[in-house]
Short mmCIF file of C-alpha atoms in Angstrom, two decimals:
data_model
loop_
_atom_site.label_atom_id
_atom_site.label_comp_id
_atom_site.label_asym_id
_atom_site.label_seq_id
_atom_site.Cartn_x
_atom_site.Cartn_y
_atom_site.Cartn_z
CA MET A 11 28.24 127.27 -80.29
CA ALA A 12 25.38 127.04 -82.72
CA GLU A 13 22.78 124.22 -82.16
CA PRO A 14 22.91 121.59 -84.82
CA ALA A 15 20.06 121.72 -87.15
CA LYS A 16 17.16 119.46 -86.41
CA LEU A 17 16.52 116.72 -88.87
CA THR A 18 13.08 116.04 -90.10
CA LEU A 19 12.07 112.85 -91.66
CA TYR A 20 9.02 112.59 -93.85
CA SER A 21 7.81 108.96 -93.78
CA ASP A 22 5.17 106.35 -93.80
CA TRP A 23 5.36 103.58 -91.41
CA TRP A 24 4.86 100.77 -93.85
CA SER A 25 7.65 101.95 -96.11
CA SER A 26 10.85 99.83 -96.44
CA CYS A 27 12.68 102.79 -97.98
CA SER A 28 11.93 104.79 -94.91
CA GLN A 29 12.68 101.93 -92.61
CA ARG A 30 16.41 102.01 -93.99
CA VAL A 31 16.68 105.61 -93.06
CA LEU A 32 15.48 104.96 -89.65
CA ILE A 33 17.94 102.15 -89.09
CA VAL A 34 20.70 104.68 -90.07
CA LEU A 35 19.38 107.48 -87.76
CA ASN A 36 19.25 104.95 -85.02
CA ILE A 37 22.89 103.52 -85.59
CA LYS A 38 24.43 107.05 -85.61
CA GLY A 39 22.34 108.09 -82.77
CA LEU A 40 20.71 111.19 -84.59
CA GLU A 41 17.64 112.93 -83.08
CA TYR A 42 15.05 113.61 -85.59
CA GLU A 43 11.40 114.75 -85.88
CA TYR A 44 9.08 112.15 -87.51
CA LYS A 45 6.37 113.58 -89.73
CA ALA A 46 3.86 111.02 -91.26
CA VAL A 47 3.02 110.98 -94.90
CA ASN A 48 -0.10 108.36 -95.39
CA LEU A 49 0.62 106.87 -98.86
CA LEU A 50 -2.72 105.06 -98.92
CA LYS A 51 -4.34 108.46 -98.49
CA GLY A 52 -2.28 109.95 -101.21
CA GLU A 53 -0.70 112.48 -98.94
CA HIS A 54 2.48 112.17 -100.97
CA PHE A 55 0.96 113.98 -103.86
CA ASP A 56 0.22 116.96 -101.74
CA PRO A 57 1.88 120.11 -103.48
CA GLU A 58 3.83 120.91 -100.20
CA PHE A 59 5.23 117.51 -100.12
CA GLU A 60 6.04 117.67 -103.71
CA LYS A 61 8.34 120.61 -103.03
CA LEU A 62 10.39 118.06 -100.77
CA ASN A 63 10.38 115.19 -103.25
CA PRO A 64 9.27 115.95 -106.84
CA MET A 65 9.08 112.07 -107.15
CA ASN A 66 6.22 111.94 -104.64
CA TYR A 67 7.91 109.09 -102.69
CA VAL A 68 9.05 108.81 -99.09
CA PRO A 69 11.26 109.10 -97.32
CA ALA A 70 12.27 112.77 -97.52
CA LEU A 71 14.75 114.20 -95.10
CA VAL A 72 15.16 118.01 -94.20
CA ASP A 73 18.62 118.62 -92.64
CA GLY A 74 18.93 122.34 -92.05
CA ASP A 75 18.79 123.83 -95.77
CA THR A 76 19.35 120.54 -97.21
CA VAL A 77 16.45 118.63 -98.55
CA ILE A 78 16.88 114.87 -100.09
CA GLY A 79 14.23 112.90 -101.37
CA ASP A 80 15.59 109.38 -101.95
CA SER A 81 16.64 106.76 -99.29
CA PHE A 82 19.93 105.97 -100.89
CA ALA A 83 20.92 109.54 -101.25
CA ILE A 84 19.67 110.28 -97.83
CA ILE A 85 21.86 107.44 -96.17
CA LEU A 86 24.92 108.52 -98.23
CA SER A 87 24.46 112.17 -97.02
CA LEU A 88 24.04 111.11 -93.42
CA GLU A 89 27.28 108.89 -93.92
CA ASP A 90 29.24 111.93 -95.21
CA LYS A 91 27.78 114.55 -92.71
CA TYR A 92 27.61 112.22 -89.46
CA PRO A 93 30.74 109.89 -89.61
CA GLN A 94 29.91 108.31 -86.39
CA HIS A 95 29.44 104.69 -86.69
CA PRO A 96 30.52 104.36 -90.41
CA LEU A 97 28.55 102.11 -92.81
CA LEU A 98 30.94 102.04 -95.55
CA PRO A 99 34.29 100.26 -94.95
CA GLN A 100 37.54 101.70 -96.15
CA ASP A 101 38.61 98.57 -98.06
CA PRO A 102 37.69 99.38 -101.71
CA LYS A 103 36.63 95.69 -102.44
CA LYS A 104 34.43 95.45 -99.26
CA LYS A 105 33.07 98.85 -99.89
CA ALA A 106 31.93 97.86 -103.69
CA LEU A 107 30.32 94.65 -102.09
CA ASN A 108 28.22 96.92 -99.84
CA LEU A 109 27.40 99.25 -102.56
CA GLN A 110 26.28 96.32 -104.95
CA ALA A 111 24.25 94.62 -102.29
CA ALA A 112 22.46 97.87 -101.34
CA SER A 113 21.75 98.64 -105.06
CA ILE A 114 20.30 95.33 -105.81
CA VAL A 115 17.63 95.85 -103.12
CA SER A 116 17.12 99.65 -104.12
CA SER A 117 16.99 99.33 -107.79
CA SER A 118 16.27 95.61 -108.69
CA ILE A 119 13.66 94.33 -105.87
CA GLN A 120 11.87 97.05 -104.04
CA PRO A 121 10.90 99.36 -107.06
CA LEU A 122 9.23 96.49 -108.50
CA GLN A 123 7.19 95.76 -105.56
CA ASN A 124 6.26 99.31 -104.35
CA LEU A 125 2.76 100.46 -103.80
CA ALA A 126 2.46 102.28 -107.16
CA VAL A 127 3.55 99.31 -109.13
CA LEU A 128 1.47 96.64 -107.10
CA GLN A 129 -1.56 98.95 -107.45
CA PHE A 130 -1.06 99.06 -111.09
CA ILE A 131 -0.70 95.17 -111.46
CA GLU A 132 -3.77 94.69 -109.35
CA ASN A 133 -5.92 96.99 -111.23
CA LYS A 134 -4.67 95.66 -114.52
CA PHE A 135 -4.92 92.00 -113.68
CA ASN A 136 -6.00 90.78 -110.09
CA ALA A 137 -4.82 90.68 -106.54
CA ASP A 138 -3.38 87.10 -107.15
CA GLU A 139 -1.31 88.29 -110.02
CA LYS A 140 0.08 91.24 -107.89
CA LEU A 141 1.44 88.65 -105.44
CA THR A 142 2.97 86.64 -107.97
CA TRP A 143 4.58 89.48 -109.50
CA ALA A 144 6.04 90.67 -106.33
CA GLN A 145 7.33 87.20 -105.22
CA ASN A 146 8.93 86.66 -108.61
CA HIS A 147 10.98 89.66 -108.26
CA ILE A 148 11.87 89.36 -104.76
CA ASN A 149 12.87 85.84 -105.20
CA LYS A 150 15.05 86.77 -108.20
CA GLY A 151 16.95 89.45 -106.05
CA PHE A 152 17.13 87.32 -103.01
CA ALA A 153 18.79 84.59 -105.02
CA ALA A 154 21.29 86.99 -106.28
CA LEU A 155 21.88 88.36 -102.95
CA GLU A 156 22.28 84.79 -101.66
CA LYS A 157 24.91 83.91 -104.13
CA LEU A 158 26.69 87.37 -103.68
CA LEU A 159 26.96 87.17 -99.85
CA LYS A 160 27.27 83.65 -98.77
CA GLU A 161 31.22 83.70 -99.07
CA HIS A 162 31.58 87.22 -97.54
CA ALA A 163 29.09 87.15 -94.66
CA GLY A 164 30.34 86.88 -91.08
CA LYS A 165 27.80 87.83 -88.42
CA TYR A 166 26.42 90.44 -90.84
CA ALA A 167 26.26 90.71 -94.42
CA THR A 168 29.73 91.62 -95.29
CA GLY A 169 31.73 90.79 -91.99
CA ASP A 170 31.35 91.25 -88.49
CA GLU A 171 30.14 94.88 -88.27
CA VAL A 172 26.87 96.20 -89.36
CA GLN A 173 27.47 98.16 -92.83
CA LEU A 174 25.56 99.48 -95.73
CA ALA A 175 24.40 96.24 -97.05
CA ASP A 176 22.72 95.35 -93.83
CA VAL A 177 20.79 98.63 -93.72
CA PHE A 178 19.00 97.83 -97.04
CA LEU A 179 18.86 93.93 -96.45
CA ALA A 180 16.90 94.05 -93.15
CA PRO A 181 13.74 96.03 -94.47
CA GLN A 182 13.64 94.21 -97.70
CA ILE A 183 13.70 90.58 -95.91
CA TYR A 184 11.13 92.11 -93.30
CA ALA A 185 8.76 93.14 -96.18
CA GLY A 186 9.30 89.72 -97.90
CA LEU A 187 8.26 87.85 -94.91
CA ALA A 188 5.58 90.14 -93.57
CA ARG A 189 3.88 91.06 -97.06
CA PHE A 190 4.87 88.64 -99.57
CA GLN A 191 5.08 85.23 -98.12
CA ILE A 192 8.70 84.69 -99.00
CA ASP A 193 10.08 81.30 -98.16
CA MET A 194 13.36 82.26 -96.45
CA SER A 195 14.47 78.67 -96.14
CA LEU A 196 15.56 79.14 -99.65
CA TYR A 197 18.02 81.72 -98.73
CA PRO A 198 20.04 80.42 -95.60
CA THR A 199 22.38 83.17 -95.41
CA LEU A 200 19.72 85.79 -95.75
CA ALA A 201 17.71 84.02 -93.19
CA ARG A 202 20.59 83.73 -90.61
CA LEU A 203 21.35 87.51 -91.13
CA ASN A 204 17.81 88.27 -90.42
CA ASP A 205 18.06 86.63 -87.01
CA ALA A 206 21.04 88.56 -86.32
CA TYR A 207 19.18 91.93 -87.57
CA ASN A 208 16.32 90.95 -85.00
CA GLU A 209 18.71 91.14 -81.93
CA LEU A 210 19.71 94.77 -82.77
CA PRO A 211 18.17 97.58 -81.19
CA ALA A 212 18.75 100.02 -83.89
CA PHE A 213 16.93 97.73 -86.28
CA GLN A 214 13.99 96.92 -83.97
CA ALA A 215 13.34 100.45 -83.20
CA ALA A 216 12.79 100.95 -86.95
CA LEU A 217 10.33 98.25 -87.66
CA PRO A 218 7.14 99.55 -89.20
CA GLN A 219 4.87 98.50 -86.20
CA ARG A 220 7.05 100.77 -83.89
CA GLN A 221 6.41 104.11 -85.82
CA PRO A 222 4.26 106.89 -84.52
CA ASP A 223 1.85 106.41 -87.42
CA ALA A 224 1.53 102.71 -87.35
CA PRO A 225 -2.29 101.57 -86.85
CA SER A 226 -2.89 100.37 -83.30
CA PRO A 227 -3.18 96.53 -82.95
CA SER A 228 -6.86 95.44 -82.96
#
């Protein structure tokens, strides 16, 4: 029997998009090789990396002869190919809720506070404006997620099983706290979910500081 193709993840330790994929790889028990791409050094603009992701973003995943350069696409591909520990429920209403929550994070929060956008804001204005910008968009998204999920959440975002919404929420909440000084007391449902994620080994192993390219603590 042929050996399954080895997965290779191209990532930067501080990327919340990569963190989503790491959580899924951990939940599904998939082995992978981690290849660091240092965003601060501009390694994502290397022509060889651009062949993997023409947008010059991390993460990128190589799975045999399949190359995927977007975290949402990577996660849905992994969900299709590796069905163990499914992240999308069969119930259409609950599935739609998970997709909506994931989309809010991936399209209405994270792109507005990613490295390229914040560098642009800082260069055009100043560092204080950069923080204000990020906080504004994160708070707007968190307020929407709080309203969306408060009537549906169980132990986790959409019930008592970890599903797609949780995979997207956990890294965004972590970034909000660690990088952008977000007051999570404004969002009690999200704050409670974050406490639950902190108890899960698959989520903890995906934290930025636990990645092989994370700087050593001083």
